[in-house]
Amino acid sequence: MSHPYIAYLRAHLPAMTDLLTKLVMAESFSADKAGVDAVGRLIADELRRRGAEVSTFPQPQTGDHVLGVLNRGAGRPILMLLHMDTVHPAGSAAARYKVEDGKLYGPGAFDMKASHVIALYAIQTLQALGQMPEREIRLLFTSDEEIGSLTSRPLIEAQARGAALVMVMEPALADGRLKSSRRGVGNFTLVAYGRAAHAGGGHERGINAIQEMAHHILAIQALTDYARGIATTVSLIKGGVASNVVPDRCEVQVDARANTQADAEWLSAQIYGLRPALPGARLEIGGGFERPPMECNAERLAIFERIKQIAEPILTLDHGPSGAGSDAAFTAPIAPTMDGLGAVGDGLHADDEHVILDSLVERAAMNALILRDW
Ligand SMILES: [Zn+2]
């Protein structure tokens, strides 16, 4: 491929690899504020080096969010959305980091520190070749995506409002396919209350909260319907105080997934519709869908087709569904949104997480074209 963006980026692949190495070695587990803030400072420096106005949004518990803005006020903005946090607790980078067979391994390399490098070098390429578009570009780096985006959601929604396009820089699917749909993710908590009693002498007076919950566990699991894209998982359970006591409390956590908003609502209604099975037992239900589904509707397909056309000089794109949730679900109802624009790699959230280094060149060139031509 002889596109000038590819040539520029190929010459800069060693620098891109160095930056990715720095970002990976600065470990940034979601719960590790100091680690995420260290990545935030690296990002802020890189943004300023490219002429961006940088703002930080301080957070008491999680890392500070970082926003870079280029060409403020020019045209309808494009928002590039990235997260700095990873699912990997600190202490694993030294053992896992390596470059081998054209792949860079390390915690968070794929999800999504390679995306940071791709976004920054897409901008740098446009600047170096004199092709920056006359429009505002916002790069928002958040700190809590892996733990539900509780503090970043309002900021993400505010920055997406009025945007011509939201580029969600999550890792690509295998073969570089974009992510055209996201499953909705729900978290529910159920607590069953019974009556404690001695397991021998008082058995008949007891109401067993674990027995009560057993009915609901089976009912919730039975809501799973793969053909319809619904999956329910009773994922954590607590109950009982001692082996000779009828337990008076049992709590479970439920992870729920749905492909459509209608199914997410149906699933919530089913869970909230559960009623106590044992006489005298009580049931409390809480929670809901934290991330709505992003559906692959006609609007999404039209956005994909346009991106595919723009990217054609670099690569031929395809798209597919992702079983996980992302912040794309928050922006899709607000502005045109496409997900999966990050690197190609494998081992998402696993010990062997890695990216294909050549994909940094191709994806940065692709993102530069999208920024220029959307
Ligand atoms: Zn991610």
GROMACS .gro file of C-alpha atoms and ligand atoms in nm:
model
  375
    1MET     CA    1   0.000   0.000   0.000
    2SER     CA    2   0.160   0.321  -0.114
    3HIS     CA    3  -0.069   0.578   0.044
    4PRO     CA    4   0.130   0.878   0.178
    5TYR     CA    5  -0.023   0.834   0.526
    6ILE     CA    6   0.102   0.476   0.534
    7ALA     CA    7   0.451   0.587   0.429
    8TYR     CA    8   0.460   0.859   0.696
    9LEU     CA    9   0.335   0.627   0.969
   10ARG     CA   10   0.559   0.336   0.873
   11ALA     CA   11   0.858   0.570   0.920
   12HIS     CA   12   0.717   0.658   1.264
   13LEU     CA   13   0.639   0.303   1.379
   14PRO     CA   14   0.947   0.291   1.607
   15ALA     CA   15   0.829   0.611   1.782
   16MET     CA   16   0.472   0.473   1.803
   17THR     CA   17   0.609   0.152   1.955
   18ASP     CA   18   0.810   0.352   2.212
   19LEU     CA   19   0.503   0.551   2.313
   20LEU     CA   20   0.294   0.234   2.343
   21THR     CA   21   0.566   0.081   2.559
   22LYS     CA   22   0.562   0.384   2.793
   23LEU     CA   23   0.183   0.368   2.819
   24VAL     CA   24   0.180  -0.006   2.890
   25MET     CA   25   0.457   0.019   3.151
   26ALA     CA   26   0.258   0.293   3.327
   27GLU     CA   27   0.002   0.044   3.455
   28SER     CA   28  -0.347   0.184   3.498
   29PHE     CA   29  -0.589  -0.058   3.663
   30SER     CA   30  -0.927   0.117   3.704
   31ALA     CA   31  -0.903   0.118   4.086
   32ASP     CA   32  -0.545   0.253   4.083
   33LYS     CA   33  -0.590   0.631   4.066
   34ALA     CA   34  -0.216   0.702   4.076
   35GLY     CA   35  -0.155   0.466   3.783
   36VAL     CA   36  -0.436   0.607   3.570
   37ASP     CA   37  -0.323   0.963   3.647
   38ALA     CA   38   0.030   0.875   3.534
   39VAL     CA   39  -0.112   0.768   3.199
   40GLY     CA   40  -0.321   1.087   3.196
   41ARG     CA   41  -0.007   1.299   3.231
   42LEU     CA   42   0.164   1.115   2.944
   43ILE     CA   43  -0.146   1.168   2.730
   44ALA     CA   44  -0.172   1.537   2.822
   45ASP     CA   45   0.193   1.589   2.716
   46GLU     CA   46   0.135   1.413   2.384
   47LEU     CA   47  -0.180   1.617   2.321
   48ARG     CA   48  -0.001   1.948   2.397
   49ARG     CA   49   0.286   1.844   2.169
   50ARG     CA   50   0.027   1.830   1.891
   51GLY     CA   51  -0.110   2.174   1.973
   52ALA     CA   52  -0.423   2.064   2.160
   53GLU     CA   53  -0.580   2.266   2.442
   54VAL     CA   54  -0.584   2.023   2.733
   55SER     CA   55  -0.833   2.019   3.020
   56THR     CA   56  -0.842   1.771   3.307
   57PHE     CA   57  -1.151   1.676   3.502
   58PRO     CA   58  -1.036   1.580   3.854
   59GLN     CA   59  -1.197   1.278   4.020
   60PRO     CA   60  -1.160   1.186   4.388
   61GLN     CA   61  -1.166   0.805   4.352
   62THR     CA   62  -1.074   0.720   3.993
   63GLY     CA   63  -0.818   0.879   3.762
   64ASP     CA   64  -0.879   1.229   3.623
   65HIS     CA   65  -1.039   1.247   3.279
   66VAL     CA   66  -0.837   1.426   3.010
   67LEU     CA   67  -0.975   1.621   2.714
   68GLY     CA   68  -0.773   1.757   2.423
   69VAL     CA   69  -0.930   1.998   2.173
   70LEU     CA   70  -0.786   2.099   1.836
   71ASN     CA   71  -0.929   2.370   1.605
   72ARG     CA   72  -1.175   2.486   1.869
   73GLY     CA   73  -1.491   2.633   1.722
   74ALA     CA   74  -1.426   2.523   1.363
   75GLY     CA   75  -1.712   2.328   1.205
   76ARG     CA   76  -1.912   2.049   1.367
   77PRO     CA   77  -1.677   1.860   1.599
   78ILE     CA   78  -1.564   1.501   1.575
   79LEU     CA   79  -1.518   1.325   1.908
   80MET     CA   80  -1.259   1.049   1.948
   81LEU     CA   81  -1.347   0.853   2.260
   82LEU     CA   82  -1.081   0.657   2.450
   83HIS     CA   83  -1.034   0.513   2.798
   84MET     CA   84  -0.710   0.499   2.995
   85ASP     CA   85  -0.800   0.237   3.256
   86THR     CA   86  -0.739  -0.137   3.220
   87VAL     CA   87  -0.865  -0.454   3.388
   88HIS     CA   88  -0.511  -0.552   3.493
   89PRO     CA   89  -0.398  -0.482   3.853
   90ALA     CA   90  -0.051  -0.322   3.876
   91GLY     CA   91   0.251  -0.548   3.892
   92SER     CA   92   0.211  -0.758   3.578
   93ALA     CA   93   0.366  -0.535   3.310
   94ALA     CA   94   0.730  -0.622   3.381
   95ALA     CA   95   0.664  -0.994   3.335
   96ARG     CA   96   0.421  -0.973   3.044
   97TYR     CA   97   0.567  -0.695   2.830
   98LYS     CA   98   0.751  -0.818   2.522
   99VAL     CA   99   0.780  -0.753   2.150
  100GLU     CA  100   0.788  -1.073   1.952
  101ASP     CA  101   0.699  -1.165   1.591
  102GLY     CA  102   0.566  -0.816   1.522
  103LYS     CA  103   0.337  -0.823   1.825
  104LEU     CA  104   0.356  -0.612   2.139
  105TYR     CA  105   0.236  -0.791   2.454
  106GLY     CA  106   0.140  -0.626   2.781
  107PRO     CA  107  -0.151  -0.541   3.011
  108GLY     CA  108  -0.384  -0.298   2.835
  109ALA     CA  109  -0.180  -0.297   2.513
  110PHE     CA  110  -0.485  -0.395   2.306
  111ASP     CA  111  -0.759  -0.245   2.528
  112MET     CA  112  -0.682   0.025   2.462
  113LYS     CA  113  -0.338   0.183   2.485
  114ALA     CA  114  -0.263   0.104   2.120
  115SER     CA  115  -0.572   0.314   2.046
  116HIS     CA  116  -0.415   0.612   2.227
  117VAL     CA  117  -0.114   0.584   1.997
  118ILE     CA  118  -0.336   0.543   1.690
  119ALA     CA  119  -0.545   0.852   1.770
  120LEU     CA  120  -0.240   1.070   1.851
  121TYR     CA  121  -0.055   0.962   1.536
  122ALA     CA  122  -0.362   1.006   1.316
  123ILE     CA  123  -0.359   1.372   1.425
  124GLN     CA  124   0.018   1.399   1.382
  125THR     CA  125  -0.002   1.256   1.029
  126LEU     CA  126  -0.265   1.509   0.922
  127GLN     CA  127  -0.060   1.793   1.071
  128ALA     CA  128   0.270   1.678   0.920
  129LEU     CA  129   0.119   1.641   0.573
  130GLY     CA  130  -0.079   1.966   0.593
  131GLN     CA  131  -0.418   1.792   0.577
  132MET     CA  132  -0.583   1.883   0.906
  133PRO     CA  133  -0.954   1.936   0.838
  134GLU     CA  134  -1.118   2.270   0.923
  135ARG     CA  135  -1.318   2.126   1.207
  136GLU     CA  136  -1.293   2.089   1.580
  137ILE     CA  137  -1.149   1.757   1.696
  138ARG     CA  138  -1.202   1.646   2.055
  139LEU     CA  139  -1.006   1.360   2.211
  140LEU     CA  140  -1.158   1.247   2.538
  141PHE     CA  141  -0.957   1.005   2.752
  142THR     CA  142  -1.165   0.867   3.040
  143SER     CA  143  -1.054   0.681   3.353
  144ASP     CA  144  -1.336   0.441   3.445
  145GLU     CA  145  -1.470   0.262   3.136
  146GLU     CA  146  -1.384  -0.084   3.265
  147ILE     CA  147  -1.588  -0.026   3.582
  148GLY     CA  148  -1.903   0.112   3.419
  149SER     CA  149  -1.808   0.475   3.335
  150LEU     CA  150  -1.990   0.604   3.642
  151THR     CA  151  -1.801   0.935   3.661
  152SER     CA  152  -1.727   0.976   3.289
  153ARG     CA  153  -2.073   0.920   3.146
  154PRO     CA  154  -2.201   1.281   3.185
  155LEU     CA  155  -1.876   1.413   3.033
  156ILE     CA  156  -1.895   1.167   2.743
  157GLU     CA  157  -2.254   1.266   2.673
  158ALA     CA  158  -2.175   1.639   2.694
  159GLN     CA  159  -1.882   1.607   2.452
  160ALA     CA  160  -2.085   1.394   2.208
  161ARG     CA  161  -2.370   1.644   2.188
  162GLY     CA  162  -2.368   1.815   1.849
  163ALA     CA  163  -2.081   1.600   1.718
  164ALA     CA  164  -2.075   1.509   1.349
  165LEU     CA  165  -1.926   1.172   1.442
  166VAL     CA  166  -1.817   0.985   1.755
  167MET     CA  167  -1.520   0.758   1.689
  168VAL     CA  168  -1.510   0.500   1.967
  169MET     CA  169  -1.150   0.382   1.968
  170GLU     CA  170  -1.210   0.040   2.125
  171PRO     CA  171  -1.011  -0.254   1.981
  172ALA     CA  172  -1.129  -0.395   1.649
  173LEU     CA  173  -1.286  -0.737   1.610
  174ALA     CA  174  -1.067  -1.011   1.462
  175ASP     CA  175  -0.949  -0.920   1.108
  176GLY     CA  176  -0.997  -0.550   1.189
  177ARG     CA  177  -1.374  -0.548   1.158
  178LEU     CA  178  -1.552  -0.249   1.316
  179LYS     CA  179  -1.803  -0.300   1.596
  180SER     CA  180  -2.146  -0.210   1.463
  181SER     CA  181  -2.346  -0.331   1.762
  182ARG     CA  182  -2.291  -0.367   2.133
  183ARG     CA  183  -2.487  -0.574   2.377
  184GLY     CA  184  -2.657  -0.398   2.662
  185VAL     CA  185  -2.512  -0.479   3.003
  186GLY     CA  186  -2.725  -0.503   3.316
  187ASN     CA  187  -2.635  -0.565   3.678
  188PHE     CA  188  -2.900  -0.669   3.926
  189THR     CA  189  -2.887  -0.752   4.297
  190LEU     CA  190  -3.142  -0.979   4.463
  191VAL     CA  191  -3.168  -1.024   4.837
  192ALA     CA  192  -3.392  -1.292   4.989
  193TYR     CA  193  -3.490  -1.266   5.356
  194GLY     CA  194  -3.618  -1.562   5.559
  195ARG     CA  195  -3.617  -1.638   5.930
  196ALA     CA  196  -3.315  -1.772   6.123
  197ALA     CA  197  -3.361  -2.080   6.340
  198HIS     CA  198  -3.157  -2.368   6.480
  199ALA     CA  199  -3.105  -2.621   6.202
  200GLY     CA  200  -3.200  -2.904   6.442
  201GLY     CA  201  -3.424  -2.787   6.725
  202GLY     CA  202  -3.589  -2.497   6.539
  203HIS     CA  203  -3.601  -2.622   6.182
  204GLU     CA  204  -3.978  -2.600   6.141
  205ARG     CA  205  -3.979  -2.233   6.255
  206GLY     CA  206  -3.709  -2.130   6.009
  207ILE     CA  207  -3.753  -1.983   5.662
  208ASN     CA  208  -3.447  -2.070   5.456
  209ALA     CA  209  -3.337  -1.769   5.251
  210ILE     CA  210  -3.102  -1.983   5.041
  211GLN     CA  211  -3.389  -2.218   4.952
  212GLU     CA  212  -3.597  -1.912   4.861
  213MET     CA  213  -3.316  -1.780   4.639
  214ALA     CA  214  -3.271  -2.117   4.470
  215HIS     CA  215  -3.608  -2.075   4.300
  216HIS     CA  216  -3.503  -1.736   4.163
  217ILE     CA  217  -3.159  -1.854   4.054
  218LEU     CA  218  -3.314  -2.118   3.831
  219ALA     CA  219  -3.576  -1.876   3.700
  220ILE     CA  220  -3.314  -1.613   3.614
  221GLN     CA  221  -3.082  -1.863   3.444
  222ALA     CA  222  -3.378  -1.988   3.239
  223LEU     CA  223  -3.424  -1.641   3.085
  224THR     CA  224  -3.112  -1.706   2.874
  225ASP     CA  225  -3.198  -1.735   2.506
  226TYR     CA  226  -2.895  -1.747   2.275
  227ALA     CA  227  -3.103  -1.724   1.958
  228ARG     CA  228  -3.248  -1.396   2.085
  229GLY     CA  229  -2.913  -1.267   2.218
  230ILE     CA  230  -3.015  -1.281   2.583
  231ALA     CA  231  -2.775  -1.413   2.847
  232THR     CA  232  -2.830  -1.411   3.222
  233THR     CA  233  -2.563  -1.515   3.473
  234VAL     CA  234  -2.610  -1.549   3.846
  235SER     CA  235  -2.249  -1.459   3.911
  236LEU     CA  236  -2.201  -1.410   4.287
  237ILE     CA  237  -2.380  -1.560   4.585
  238LYS     CA  238  -2.364  -1.499   4.960
  239GLY     CA  239  -2.578  -1.654   5.231
  240GLY     CA  240  -2.580  -1.815   5.571
  241VAL     CA  241  -2.386  -1.757   5.892
  242ALA     CA  242  -2.306  -2.105   6.033
  243SER     CA  243  -2.355  -2.468   5.937
  244ASN     CA  244  -2.621  -2.529   6.203
  245VAL     CA  245  -2.837  -2.222   6.140
  246VAL     CA  246  -3.125  -2.188   5.893
  247PRO     CA  247  -3.005  -1.883   5.695
  248ASP     CA  248  -3.219  -1.571   5.705
  249ARG     CA  249  -3.042  -1.385   5.423
  250CYS     CA  250  -2.912  -1.471   5.078
  251GLU     CA  251  -2.782  -1.226   4.819
  252VAL     CA  252  -2.696  -1.280   4.454
  253GLN     CA  253  -2.556  -1.062   4.177
  254VAL     CA  254  -2.688  -1.110   3.826
  255ASP     CA  255  -2.518  -1.010   3.501
  256ALA     CA  256  -2.770  -0.964   3.220
  257ARG     CA  257  -2.703  -0.907   2.848
  258ALA     CA  258  -2.942  -0.812   2.569
  259ASN     CA  259  -2.898  -0.710   2.205
  260THR     CA  260  -3.197  -0.478   2.176
  261GLN     CA  261  -3.351  -0.209   2.393
  262ALA     CA  262  -3.681  -0.398   2.380
  263ASP     CA  263  -3.516  -0.713   2.516
  264ALA     CA  264  -3.331  -0.514   2.784
  265GLU     CA  265  -3.664  -0.377   2.904
  266TRP     CA  266  -3.826  -0.720   2.884
  267LEU     CA  267  -3.543  -0.872   3.087
  268SER     CA  268  -3.567  -0.601   3.355
  269ALA     CA  269  -3.942  -0.658   3.377
  270GLN     CA  270  -3.891  -1.035   3.420
  271ILE     CA  271  -3.638  -0.986   3.701
  272TYR     CA  272  -3.844  -0.720   3.878
  273GLY     CA  273  -4.148  -0.945   3.836
  274LEU     CA  274  -4.003  -1.223   4.057
  275ARG     CA  275  -4.216  -1.290   4.367
  276PRO     CA  276  -4.131  -1.481   4.688
  277ALA     CA  277  -4.177  -1.857   4.656
  278LEU     CA  278  -4.182  -1.961   5.025
  279PRO     CA  279  -4.452  -1.849   5.268
  280GLY     CA  280  -4.310  -1.570   5.488
  281ALA     CA  281  -4.005  -1.503   5.270
  282ARG     CA  282  -3.928  -1.156   5.135
  283LEU     CA  283  -3.743  -1.054   4.822
  284GLU     CA  284  -3.565  -0.723   4.741
  285ILE     CA  285  -3.461  -0.646   4.385
  286GLY     CA  286  -3.230  -0.368   4.270
  287GLY     CA  287  -3.019  -0.261   3.973
  288GLY     CA  288  -3.082  -0.244   3.601
  289PHE     CA  289  -2.914  -0.195   3.262
  290GLU     CA  290  -2.608   0.030   3.313
  291ARG     CA  291  -2.522   0.035   2.948
  292PRO     CA  292  -2.802   0.021   2.694
  293PRO     CA  293  -2.750  -0.188   2.380
  294MET     CA  294  -2.616  -0.017   2.066
  295GLU     CA  295  -2.819  -0.171   1.788
  296CYS     CA  296  -2.699  -0.231   1.435
  297ASN     CA  297  -2.988  -0.041   1.278
  298ALA     CA  298  -3.020   0.136   0.941
  299GLU     CA  299  -2.845   0.448   1.078
  300ARG     CA  300  -2.547   0.240   1.198
  301LEU     CA  301  -2.519   0.062   0.862
  302ALA     CA  302  -2.524   0.394   0.679
  303ILE     CA  303  -2.244   0.527   0.904
  304PHE     CA  304  -2.046   0.210   0.842
  305GLU     CA  305  -2.089   0.234   0.464
  306ARG     CA  306  -1.962   0.591   0.463
  307ILE     CA  307  -1.659   0.505   0.678
  308LYS     CA  308  -1.587   0.205   0.456
  309GLN     CA  309  -1.589   0.428   0.151
  310ILE     CA  310  -1.357   0.684   0.317
  311ALA     CA  311  -1.114   0.412   0.430
  312GLU     CA  312  -1.108   0.232   0.094
  313PRO     CA  313  -0.771   0.382  -0.018
  314ILE     CA  314  -0.611   0.216   0.288
  315LEU     CA  315  -0.808  -0.101   0.357
  316THR     CA  316  -1.136  -0.280   0.297
  317LEU     CA  317  -1.351  -0.270   0.608
  318ASP     CA  318  -1.616  -0.504   0.737
  319HIS     CA  319  -1.820  -0.495   1.056
  320GLY     CA  320  -1.975  -0.724   1.314
  321PRO     CA  321  -2.133  -0.744   1.660
  322SER     CA  322  -1.951  -0.729   1.994
  323GLY     CA  323  -2.077  -0.929   2.290
  324ALA     CA  324  -1.940  -0.680   2.541
  325GLY     CA  325  -2.054  -0.329   2.629
  326SER     CA  326  -1.874   0.000   2.563
  327ASP     CA  327  -1.926   0.377   2.593
  328ALA     CA  328  -2.055   0.369   2.234
  329ALA     CA  329  -2.389   0.278   2.389
  330PHE     CA  330  -2.400   0.621   2.560
  331THR     CA  331  -2.317   0.824   2.249
  332ALA     CA  332  -2.518   0.629   1.989
  333PRO     CA  333  -2.851   0.793   2.089
  334ILE     CA  334  -2.684   1.140   2.084
  335ALA     CA  335  -2.463   1.149   1.771
  336PRO     CA  336  -2.355   0.927   1.479
  337THR     CA  337  -2.132   0.664   1.641
  338MET     CA  338  -1.898   0.391   1.521
  339ASP     CA  339  -1.699   0.157   1.746
  340GLY     CA  340  -1.397  -0.070   1.704
  341LEU     CA  341  -1.167   0.183   1.532
  342GLY     CA  342  -0.867   0.079   1.744
  343ALA     CA  343  -0.592  -0.174   1.688
  344VAL     CA  344  -0.600  -0.533   1.569
  345GLY     CA  345  -0.480  -0.786   1.825
  346ASP     CA  346  -0.593  -1.060   2.059
  347GLY     CA  347  -0.610  -1.169   2.422
  348LEU     CA  348  -0.851  -0.896   2.532
  349HIS     CA  349  -0.841  -0.871   2.915
  350ALA     CA  350  -0.621  -1.186   2.928
  351ASP     CA  351  -0.261  -1.252   3.033
  352ASP     CA  352  -0.143  -1.270   2.671
  353GLU     CA  353  -0.313  -0.945   2.562
  354HIS     CA  354  -0.128  -0.808   2.256
  355VAL     CA  355  -0.150  -0.597   1.943
  356ILE     CA  356  -0.015  -0.648   1.594
  357LEU     CA  357   0.227  -0.357   1.554
  358ASP     CA  358   0.169  -0.322   1.178
  359SER     CA  359  -0.198  -0.259   1.253
  360LEU     CA  360  -0.099   0.065   1.431
  361VAL     CA  361   0.019   0.203   1.098
  362GLU     CA  362  -0.289   0.093   0.906
  363ARG     CA  363  -0.542   0.197   1.172
  364ALA     CA  364  -0.379   0.538   1.233
  365ALA     CA  365  -0.391   0.603   0.856
  366MET     CA  366  -0.756   0.490   0.847
  367ASN     CA  367  -0.848   0.718   1.138
  368ALA     CA  368  -0.664   1.011   0.976
  369LEU     CA  369  -0.870   0.963   0.660
  370ILE     CA  370  -1.194   0.950   0.859
  371LEU     CA  371  -1.104   1.271   1.045
  372ARG     CA  372  -1.020   1.443   0.717
  373ASP     CA  373  -1.310   1.323   0.501
  374TRP     CA  374  -1.613   1.263   0.728
  375ZN      ZN  375  -1.192  -0.105   2.615
   0.00000   0.00000   0.00000
